[in-house]
Coordinates of N, CA and C in Angstrom, one line a residue:
X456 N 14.1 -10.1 15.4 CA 13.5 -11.3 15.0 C 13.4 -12.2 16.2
X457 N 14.3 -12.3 16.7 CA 14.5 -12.9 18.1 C 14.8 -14.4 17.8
X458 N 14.9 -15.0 17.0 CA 15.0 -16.3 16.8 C 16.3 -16.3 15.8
X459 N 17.4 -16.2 16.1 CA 18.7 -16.4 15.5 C 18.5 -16.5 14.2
X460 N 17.6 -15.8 13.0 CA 17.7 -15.7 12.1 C 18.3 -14.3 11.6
X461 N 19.3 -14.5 10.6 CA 19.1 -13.2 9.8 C 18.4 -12.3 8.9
X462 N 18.1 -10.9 9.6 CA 17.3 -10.2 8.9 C 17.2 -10.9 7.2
X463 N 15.7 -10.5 6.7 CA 15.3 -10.9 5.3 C 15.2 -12.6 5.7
X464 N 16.2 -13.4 5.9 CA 15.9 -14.8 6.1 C 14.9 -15.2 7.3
X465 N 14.0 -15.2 7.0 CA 12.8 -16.1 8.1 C 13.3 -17.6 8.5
X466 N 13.0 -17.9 9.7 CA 13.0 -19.2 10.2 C 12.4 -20.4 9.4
X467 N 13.3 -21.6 9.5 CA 12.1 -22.4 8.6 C 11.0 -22.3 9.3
X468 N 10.9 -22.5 10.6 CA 9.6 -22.9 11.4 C 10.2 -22.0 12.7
X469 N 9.1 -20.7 12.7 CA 9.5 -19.7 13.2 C 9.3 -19.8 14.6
X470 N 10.3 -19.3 16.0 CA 10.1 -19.4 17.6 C 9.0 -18.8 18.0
X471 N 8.7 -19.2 19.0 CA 7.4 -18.4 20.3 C 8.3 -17.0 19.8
X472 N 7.2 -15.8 19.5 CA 7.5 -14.2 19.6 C 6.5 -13.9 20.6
X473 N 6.9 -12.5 20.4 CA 6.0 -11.3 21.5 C 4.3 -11.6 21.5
X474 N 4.2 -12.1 20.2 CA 2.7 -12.3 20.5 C 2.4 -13.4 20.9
X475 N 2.9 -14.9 21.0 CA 2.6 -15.7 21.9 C 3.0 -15.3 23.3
X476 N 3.6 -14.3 23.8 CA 3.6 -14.5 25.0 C 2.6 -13.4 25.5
X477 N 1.7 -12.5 24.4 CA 0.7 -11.9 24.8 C -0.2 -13.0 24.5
X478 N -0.3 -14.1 23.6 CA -1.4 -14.7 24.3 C -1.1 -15.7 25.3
X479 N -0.2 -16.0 26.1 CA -0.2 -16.6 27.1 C -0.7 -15.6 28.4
X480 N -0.2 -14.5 28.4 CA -0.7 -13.3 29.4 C -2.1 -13.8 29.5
X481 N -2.7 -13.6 28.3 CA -4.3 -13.6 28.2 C -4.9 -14.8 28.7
X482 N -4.4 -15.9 28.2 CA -5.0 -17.1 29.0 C -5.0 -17.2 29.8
X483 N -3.6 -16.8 30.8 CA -3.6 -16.6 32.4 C -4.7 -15.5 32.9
X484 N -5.2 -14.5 32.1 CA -5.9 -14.0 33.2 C -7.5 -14.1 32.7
X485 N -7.4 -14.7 31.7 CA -8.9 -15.1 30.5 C -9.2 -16.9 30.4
X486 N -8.6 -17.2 31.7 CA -8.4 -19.2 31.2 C -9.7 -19.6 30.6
X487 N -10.8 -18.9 30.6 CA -12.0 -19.5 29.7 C -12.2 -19.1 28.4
X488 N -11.3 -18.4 28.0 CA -11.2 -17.7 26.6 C -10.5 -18.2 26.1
X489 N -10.7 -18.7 24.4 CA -9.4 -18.8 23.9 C -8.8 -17.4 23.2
X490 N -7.6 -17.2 23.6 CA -7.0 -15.8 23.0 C -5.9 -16.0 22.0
X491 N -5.9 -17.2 21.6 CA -5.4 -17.4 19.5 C -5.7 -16.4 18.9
X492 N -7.0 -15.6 19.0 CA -7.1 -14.7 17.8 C -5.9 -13.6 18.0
X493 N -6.0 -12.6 19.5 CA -4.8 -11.7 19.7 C -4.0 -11.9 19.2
X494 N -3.1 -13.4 19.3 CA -1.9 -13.6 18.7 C -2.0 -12.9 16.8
X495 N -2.8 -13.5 16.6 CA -3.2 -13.4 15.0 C -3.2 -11.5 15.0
X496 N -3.8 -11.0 15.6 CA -3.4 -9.8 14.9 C -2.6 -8.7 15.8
X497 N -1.8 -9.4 16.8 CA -0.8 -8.8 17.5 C 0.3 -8.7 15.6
X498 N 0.1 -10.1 15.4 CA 1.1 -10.3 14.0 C 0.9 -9.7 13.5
X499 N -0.3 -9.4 13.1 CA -0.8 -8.5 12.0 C -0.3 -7.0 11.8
X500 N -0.5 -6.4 13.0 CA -0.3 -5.3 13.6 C 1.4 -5.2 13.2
X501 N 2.1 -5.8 14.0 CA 3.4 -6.1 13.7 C 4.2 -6.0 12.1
X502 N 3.3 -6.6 11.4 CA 3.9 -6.6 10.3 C 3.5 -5.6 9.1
X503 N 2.3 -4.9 9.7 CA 1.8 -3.6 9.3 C 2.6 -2.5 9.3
X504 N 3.3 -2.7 10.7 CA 4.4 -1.4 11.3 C 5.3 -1.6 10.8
X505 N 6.0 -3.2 10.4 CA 7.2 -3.3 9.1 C 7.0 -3.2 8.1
X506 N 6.0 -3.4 7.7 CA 5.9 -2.9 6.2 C 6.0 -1.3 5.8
X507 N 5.2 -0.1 7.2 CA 5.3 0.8 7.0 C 6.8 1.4 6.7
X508 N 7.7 0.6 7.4 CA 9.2 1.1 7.8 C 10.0 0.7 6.6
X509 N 9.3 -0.7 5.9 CA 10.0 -0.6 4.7 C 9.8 0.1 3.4
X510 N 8.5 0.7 3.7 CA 8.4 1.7 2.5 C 8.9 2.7 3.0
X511 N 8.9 3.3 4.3 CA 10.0 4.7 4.3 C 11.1 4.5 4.0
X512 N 11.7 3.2 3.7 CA 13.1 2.8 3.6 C 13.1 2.7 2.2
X513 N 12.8 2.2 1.5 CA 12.7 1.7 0.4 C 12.1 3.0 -0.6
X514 N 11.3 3.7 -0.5 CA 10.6 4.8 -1.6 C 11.4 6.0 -0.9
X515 N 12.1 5.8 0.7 CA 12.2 7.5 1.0 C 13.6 8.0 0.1
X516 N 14.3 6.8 -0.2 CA 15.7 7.3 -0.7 C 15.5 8.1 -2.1
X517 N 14.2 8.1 -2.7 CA 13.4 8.5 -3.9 C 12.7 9.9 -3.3
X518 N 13.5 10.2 -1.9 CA 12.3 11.6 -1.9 C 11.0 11.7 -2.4
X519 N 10.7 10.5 -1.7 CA 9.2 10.3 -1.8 C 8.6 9.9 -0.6
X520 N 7.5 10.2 -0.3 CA 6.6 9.5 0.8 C 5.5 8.3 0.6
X521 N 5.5 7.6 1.2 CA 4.3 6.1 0.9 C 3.0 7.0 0.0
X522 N 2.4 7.7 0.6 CA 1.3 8.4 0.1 C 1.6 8.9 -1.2
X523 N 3.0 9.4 -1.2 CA 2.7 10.3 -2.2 C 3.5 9.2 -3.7
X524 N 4.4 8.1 -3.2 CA 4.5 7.1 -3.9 C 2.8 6.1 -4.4
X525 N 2.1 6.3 -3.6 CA 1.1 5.9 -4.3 C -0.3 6.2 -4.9
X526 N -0.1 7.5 -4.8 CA -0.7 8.7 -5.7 C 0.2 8.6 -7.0
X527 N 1.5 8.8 -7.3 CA 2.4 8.7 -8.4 C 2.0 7.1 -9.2
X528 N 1.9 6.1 -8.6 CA 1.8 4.7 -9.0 C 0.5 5.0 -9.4
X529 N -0.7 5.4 -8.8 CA -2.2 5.2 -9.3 C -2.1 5.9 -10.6
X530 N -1.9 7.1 -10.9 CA -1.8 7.8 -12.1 C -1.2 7.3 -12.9
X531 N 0.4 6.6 -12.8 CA 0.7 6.1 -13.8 C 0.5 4.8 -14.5
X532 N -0.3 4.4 -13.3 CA -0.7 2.9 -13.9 C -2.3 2.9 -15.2
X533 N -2.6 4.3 -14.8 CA -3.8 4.4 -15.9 C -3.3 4.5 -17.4
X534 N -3.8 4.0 -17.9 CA -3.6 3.6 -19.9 C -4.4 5.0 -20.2
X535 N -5.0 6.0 -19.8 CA -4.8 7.4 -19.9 C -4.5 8.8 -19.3
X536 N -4.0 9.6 -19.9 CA -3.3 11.2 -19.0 C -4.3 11.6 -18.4
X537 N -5.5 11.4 -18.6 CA -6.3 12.8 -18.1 C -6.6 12.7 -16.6
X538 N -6.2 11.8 -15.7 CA -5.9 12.2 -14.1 C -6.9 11.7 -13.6
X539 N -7.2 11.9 -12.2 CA -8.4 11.6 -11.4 C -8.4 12.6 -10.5
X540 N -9.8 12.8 -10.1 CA -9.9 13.5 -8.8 C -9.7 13.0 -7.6
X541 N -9.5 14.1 -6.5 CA -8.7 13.9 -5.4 C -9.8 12.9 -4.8
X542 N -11.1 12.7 -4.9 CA -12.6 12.0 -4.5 C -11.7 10.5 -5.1
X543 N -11.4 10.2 -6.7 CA -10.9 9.5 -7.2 C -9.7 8.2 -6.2
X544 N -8.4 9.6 -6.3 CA -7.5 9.1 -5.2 C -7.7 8.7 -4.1
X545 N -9.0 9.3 -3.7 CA -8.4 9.0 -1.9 C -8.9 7.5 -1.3
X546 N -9.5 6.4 -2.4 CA -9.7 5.1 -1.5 C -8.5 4.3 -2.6
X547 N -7.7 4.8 -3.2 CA -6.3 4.5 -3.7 C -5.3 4.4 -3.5
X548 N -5.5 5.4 -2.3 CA -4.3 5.8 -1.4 C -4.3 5.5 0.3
X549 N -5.4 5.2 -0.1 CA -6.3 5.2 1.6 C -5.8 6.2 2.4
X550 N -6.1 7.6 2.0 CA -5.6 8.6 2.7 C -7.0 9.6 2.9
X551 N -7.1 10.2 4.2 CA -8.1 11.5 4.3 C -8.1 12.7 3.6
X552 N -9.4 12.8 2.8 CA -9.7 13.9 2.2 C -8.4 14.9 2.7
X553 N -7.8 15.0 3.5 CA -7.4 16.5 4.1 C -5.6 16.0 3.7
X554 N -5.5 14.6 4.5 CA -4.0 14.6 3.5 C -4.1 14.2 2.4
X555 N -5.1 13.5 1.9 CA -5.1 13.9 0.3 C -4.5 15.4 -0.5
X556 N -5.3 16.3 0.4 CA -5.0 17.6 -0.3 C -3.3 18.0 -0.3
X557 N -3.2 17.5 1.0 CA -1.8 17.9 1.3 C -0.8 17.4 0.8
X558 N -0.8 15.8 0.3 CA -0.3 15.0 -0.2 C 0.0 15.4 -2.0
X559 N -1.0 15.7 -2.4 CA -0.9 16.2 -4.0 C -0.3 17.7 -4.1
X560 N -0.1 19.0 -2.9 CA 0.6 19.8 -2.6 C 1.8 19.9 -3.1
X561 N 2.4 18.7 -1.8 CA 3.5 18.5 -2.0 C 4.3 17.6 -3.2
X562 N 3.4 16.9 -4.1 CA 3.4 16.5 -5.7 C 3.8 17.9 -6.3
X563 N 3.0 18.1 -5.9 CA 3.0 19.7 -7.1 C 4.1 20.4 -6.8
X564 N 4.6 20.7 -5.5 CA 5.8 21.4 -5.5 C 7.2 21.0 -5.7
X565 N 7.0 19.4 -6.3 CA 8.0 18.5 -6.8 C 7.6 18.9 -8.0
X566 N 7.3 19.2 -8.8 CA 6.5 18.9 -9.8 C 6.6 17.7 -10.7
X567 N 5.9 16.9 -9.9 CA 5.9 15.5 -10.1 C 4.0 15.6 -10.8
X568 N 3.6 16.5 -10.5 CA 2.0 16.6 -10.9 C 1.3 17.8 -11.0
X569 N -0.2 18.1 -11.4 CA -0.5 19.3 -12.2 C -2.1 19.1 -11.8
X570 N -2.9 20.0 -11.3 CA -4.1 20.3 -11.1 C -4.2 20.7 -12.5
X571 N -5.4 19.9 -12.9 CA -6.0 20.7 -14.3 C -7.7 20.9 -14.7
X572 N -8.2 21.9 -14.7 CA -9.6 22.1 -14.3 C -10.6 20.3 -15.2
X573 N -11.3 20.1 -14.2 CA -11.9 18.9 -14.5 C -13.2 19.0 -15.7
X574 N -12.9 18.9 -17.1 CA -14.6 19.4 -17.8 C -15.5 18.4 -17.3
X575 N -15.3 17.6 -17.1 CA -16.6 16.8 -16.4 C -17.1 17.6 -15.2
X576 N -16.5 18.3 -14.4 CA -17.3 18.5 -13.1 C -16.5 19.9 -12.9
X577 N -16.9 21.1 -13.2 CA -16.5 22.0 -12.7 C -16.1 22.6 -11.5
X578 N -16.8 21.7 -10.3 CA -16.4 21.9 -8.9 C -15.0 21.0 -8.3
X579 N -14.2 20.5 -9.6 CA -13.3 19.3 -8.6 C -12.2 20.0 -10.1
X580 N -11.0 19.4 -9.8 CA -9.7 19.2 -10.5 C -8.7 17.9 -10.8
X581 N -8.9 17.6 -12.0 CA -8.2 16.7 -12.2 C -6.5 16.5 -11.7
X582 N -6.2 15.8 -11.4 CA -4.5 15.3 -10.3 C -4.3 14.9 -11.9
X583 N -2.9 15.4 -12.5 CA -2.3 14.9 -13.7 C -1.3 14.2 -13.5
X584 N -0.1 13.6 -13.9 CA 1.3 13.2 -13.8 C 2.1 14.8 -14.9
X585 N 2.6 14.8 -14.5 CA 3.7 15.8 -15.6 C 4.5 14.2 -15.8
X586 N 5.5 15.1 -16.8 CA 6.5 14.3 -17.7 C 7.4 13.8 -16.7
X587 N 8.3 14.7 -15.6 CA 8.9 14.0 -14.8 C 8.1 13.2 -13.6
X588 N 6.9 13.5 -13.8 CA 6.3 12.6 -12.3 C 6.0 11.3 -12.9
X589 N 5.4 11.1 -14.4 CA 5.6 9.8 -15.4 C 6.6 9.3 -14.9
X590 N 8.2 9.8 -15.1 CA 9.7 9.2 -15.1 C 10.0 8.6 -13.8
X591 N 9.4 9.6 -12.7 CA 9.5 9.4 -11.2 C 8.9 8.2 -11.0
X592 N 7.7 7.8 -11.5 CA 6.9 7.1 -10.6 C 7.5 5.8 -11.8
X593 N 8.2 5.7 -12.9 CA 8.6 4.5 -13.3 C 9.6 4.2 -12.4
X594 N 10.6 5.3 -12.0 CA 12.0 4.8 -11.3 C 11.5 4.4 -9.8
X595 N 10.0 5.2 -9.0 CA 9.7 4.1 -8.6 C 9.2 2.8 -8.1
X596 N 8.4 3.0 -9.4 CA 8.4 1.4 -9.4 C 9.0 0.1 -9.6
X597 N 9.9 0.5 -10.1 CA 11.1 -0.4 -10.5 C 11.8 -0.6 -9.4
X598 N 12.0 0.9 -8.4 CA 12.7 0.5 -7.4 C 11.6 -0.1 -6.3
X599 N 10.7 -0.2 -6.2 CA 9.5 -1.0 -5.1 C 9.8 -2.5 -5.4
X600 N 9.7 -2.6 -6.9 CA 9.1 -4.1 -7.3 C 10.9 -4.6 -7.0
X601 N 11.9 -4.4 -7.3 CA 13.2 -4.9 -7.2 C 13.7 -5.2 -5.3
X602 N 12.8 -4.1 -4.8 CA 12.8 -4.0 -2.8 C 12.2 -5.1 -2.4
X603 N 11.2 -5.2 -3.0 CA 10.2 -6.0 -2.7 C 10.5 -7.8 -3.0
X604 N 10.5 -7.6 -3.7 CA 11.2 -8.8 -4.9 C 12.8 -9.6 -3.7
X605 N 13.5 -9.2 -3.4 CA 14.3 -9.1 -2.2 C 13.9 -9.1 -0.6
X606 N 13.4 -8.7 -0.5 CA 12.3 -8.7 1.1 C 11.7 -10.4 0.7
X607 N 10.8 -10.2 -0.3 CA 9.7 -11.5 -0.3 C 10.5 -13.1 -0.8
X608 N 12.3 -13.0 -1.4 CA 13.1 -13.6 -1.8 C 13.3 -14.8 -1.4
X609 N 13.3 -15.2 0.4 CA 13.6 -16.3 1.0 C 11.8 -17.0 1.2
X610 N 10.8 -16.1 0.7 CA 9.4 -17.1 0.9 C 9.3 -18.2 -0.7
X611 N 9.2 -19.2 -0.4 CA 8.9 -19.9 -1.4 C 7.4 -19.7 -2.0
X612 N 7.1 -20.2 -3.5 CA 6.1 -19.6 -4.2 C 5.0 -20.6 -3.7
X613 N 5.2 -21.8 -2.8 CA 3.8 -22.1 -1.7 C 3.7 -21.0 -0.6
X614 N 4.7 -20.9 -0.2 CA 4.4 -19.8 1.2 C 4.0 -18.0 1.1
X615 N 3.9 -18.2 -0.4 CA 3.4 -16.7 -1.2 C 2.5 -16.8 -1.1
X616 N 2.0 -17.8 -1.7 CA 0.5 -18.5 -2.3 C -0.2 -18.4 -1.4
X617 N 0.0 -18.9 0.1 CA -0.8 -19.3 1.3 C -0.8 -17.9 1.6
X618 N 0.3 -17.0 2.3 CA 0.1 -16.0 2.7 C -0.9 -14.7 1.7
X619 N -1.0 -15.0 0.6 CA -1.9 -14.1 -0.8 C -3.0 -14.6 -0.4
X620 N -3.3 -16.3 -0.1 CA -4.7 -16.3 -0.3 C -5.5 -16.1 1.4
X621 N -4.6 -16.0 2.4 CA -5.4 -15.4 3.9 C -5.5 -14.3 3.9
X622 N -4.1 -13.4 3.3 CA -4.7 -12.3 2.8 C -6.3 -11.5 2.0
X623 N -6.4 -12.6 0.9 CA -7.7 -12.2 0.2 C -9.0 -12.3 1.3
X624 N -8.9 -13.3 1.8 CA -10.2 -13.8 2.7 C -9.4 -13.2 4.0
X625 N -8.6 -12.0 4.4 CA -8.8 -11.5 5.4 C -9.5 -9.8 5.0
X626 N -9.1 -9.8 4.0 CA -9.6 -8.3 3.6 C -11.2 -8.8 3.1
X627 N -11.6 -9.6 2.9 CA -12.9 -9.8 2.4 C -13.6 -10.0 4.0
X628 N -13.1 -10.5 4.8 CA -13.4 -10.8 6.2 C -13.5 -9.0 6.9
X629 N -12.8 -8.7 6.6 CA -12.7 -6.8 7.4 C -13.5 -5.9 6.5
X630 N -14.2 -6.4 5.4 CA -14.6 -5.7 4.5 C -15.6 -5.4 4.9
X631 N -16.7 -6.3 6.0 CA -17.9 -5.9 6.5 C -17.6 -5.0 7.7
X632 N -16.7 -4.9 8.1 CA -16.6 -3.4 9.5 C -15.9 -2.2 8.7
X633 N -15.9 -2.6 7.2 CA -15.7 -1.1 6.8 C -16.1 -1.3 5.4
X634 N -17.1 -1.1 5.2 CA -17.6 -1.2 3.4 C -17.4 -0.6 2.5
X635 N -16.3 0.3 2.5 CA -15.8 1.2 1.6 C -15.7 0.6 0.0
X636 N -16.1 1.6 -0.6 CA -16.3 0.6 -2.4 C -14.4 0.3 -2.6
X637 N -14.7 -0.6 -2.9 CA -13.5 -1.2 -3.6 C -12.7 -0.1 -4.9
X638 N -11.6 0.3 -4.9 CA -11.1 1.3 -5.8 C -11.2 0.0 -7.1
X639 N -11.2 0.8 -8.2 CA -11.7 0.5 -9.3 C -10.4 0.4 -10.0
X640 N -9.7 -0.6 -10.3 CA -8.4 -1.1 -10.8 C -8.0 -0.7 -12.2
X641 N -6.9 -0.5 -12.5 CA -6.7 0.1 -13.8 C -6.8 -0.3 -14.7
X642 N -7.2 -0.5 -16.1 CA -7.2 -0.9 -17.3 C -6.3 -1.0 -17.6
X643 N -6.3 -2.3 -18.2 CA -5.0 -2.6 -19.0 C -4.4 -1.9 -20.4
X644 N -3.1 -2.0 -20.7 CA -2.7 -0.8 -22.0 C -2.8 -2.2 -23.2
X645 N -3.9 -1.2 -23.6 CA -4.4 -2.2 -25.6 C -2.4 -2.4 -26.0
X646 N -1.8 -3.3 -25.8 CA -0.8 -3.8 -27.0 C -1.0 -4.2 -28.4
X647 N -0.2 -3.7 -29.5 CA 0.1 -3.7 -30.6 C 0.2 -4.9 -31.0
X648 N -0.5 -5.9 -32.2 CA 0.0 -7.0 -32.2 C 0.6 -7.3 -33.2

């Protein structure tokens, strides 16, 4: 962290890091440039690579991998069994056609999931959950949302707020250098009243 905080606790008002001193490099050899933006996604970058490390940390004790924790979460968050195709998964998972394949493989040899011929389209196969990949992907989720919930603990619910909504309007901002259709969110489960 570099600023005498301890891990999980953030600074009230965080020190000069590595990325202001890459954008000071820059202004020294760019003095007619302003190079604010670098800083901004030196961060970004940064906290991409810790979030990666917290889900190996957090989902790997689950013998599970990010990918394949969120192939298990897409499936079970659908309000029906009958699965998706790997076409389906893969802007859900944001993974390549090719580790897609590899990714639901290694589901299957957990048997955490089940290829089952697709009657809508005879050239593709539906990705299923089995009974323990259901169980798996509740345990988890329970264990993400409780990791997470702890990680995000010391931000107050303004500094949620702020960081959620540059979020939205930074993904809406990158959305034109990569136009990919938006995955199509799950339906909610009809409750009993």
């Amino acid at each position: 962290m570099g600023d005498g905080a301890e891990p999980g606790t953030p600074a009230a008002q965080p020190s000069a890091d590595y990325a202001d001193a890459v954008v000071a490099a820059w202004s020294d050899v760019l003095p007619d440039v302003s190079a604010a933006s670098i800083g901004f996604v030196v961060r970004l970058h940064q906290a991409m690579i810790a979030m990666e490390e917290f889900d190996r940390r957090s989902i790997g004790a689950l013998d599970l991998t990010a990918p394949e924790y969120m192939v298990l979460a897409a499936l079970a968050a659908r309000p029906d069994t009958t699965g998706l195709t790997l076409r389906q998964l893969q802007p859900l998972v944001m993974y390549s056609s090719g580790g897609m394949t590899h990714c639901v493989d290694r589901l299957e040899k957990k048997a955490l999931v089940e290829r089952r011929a697709n009657p809508g389209d005879r050239r593709s196969v539906l990705v299923c959950l089995t009974d323990h990949g259901r169980e798996r992907a509740r345990e988890a989720m329970r264990t993400r949302i409780a990791a997470l919930d702890e990680l995000l603990q010391p931000l107050g619910d303004t500094d949620r707020a702020t960081v959620d909504r540059g979020l939205r309007l930074l993904g809406a901002t990158f959305h034109q250098w990569n136009p990919a259709p938006t995955p199509e969110p799950p339906r909610r489960r009809r409750t009993a009243k």
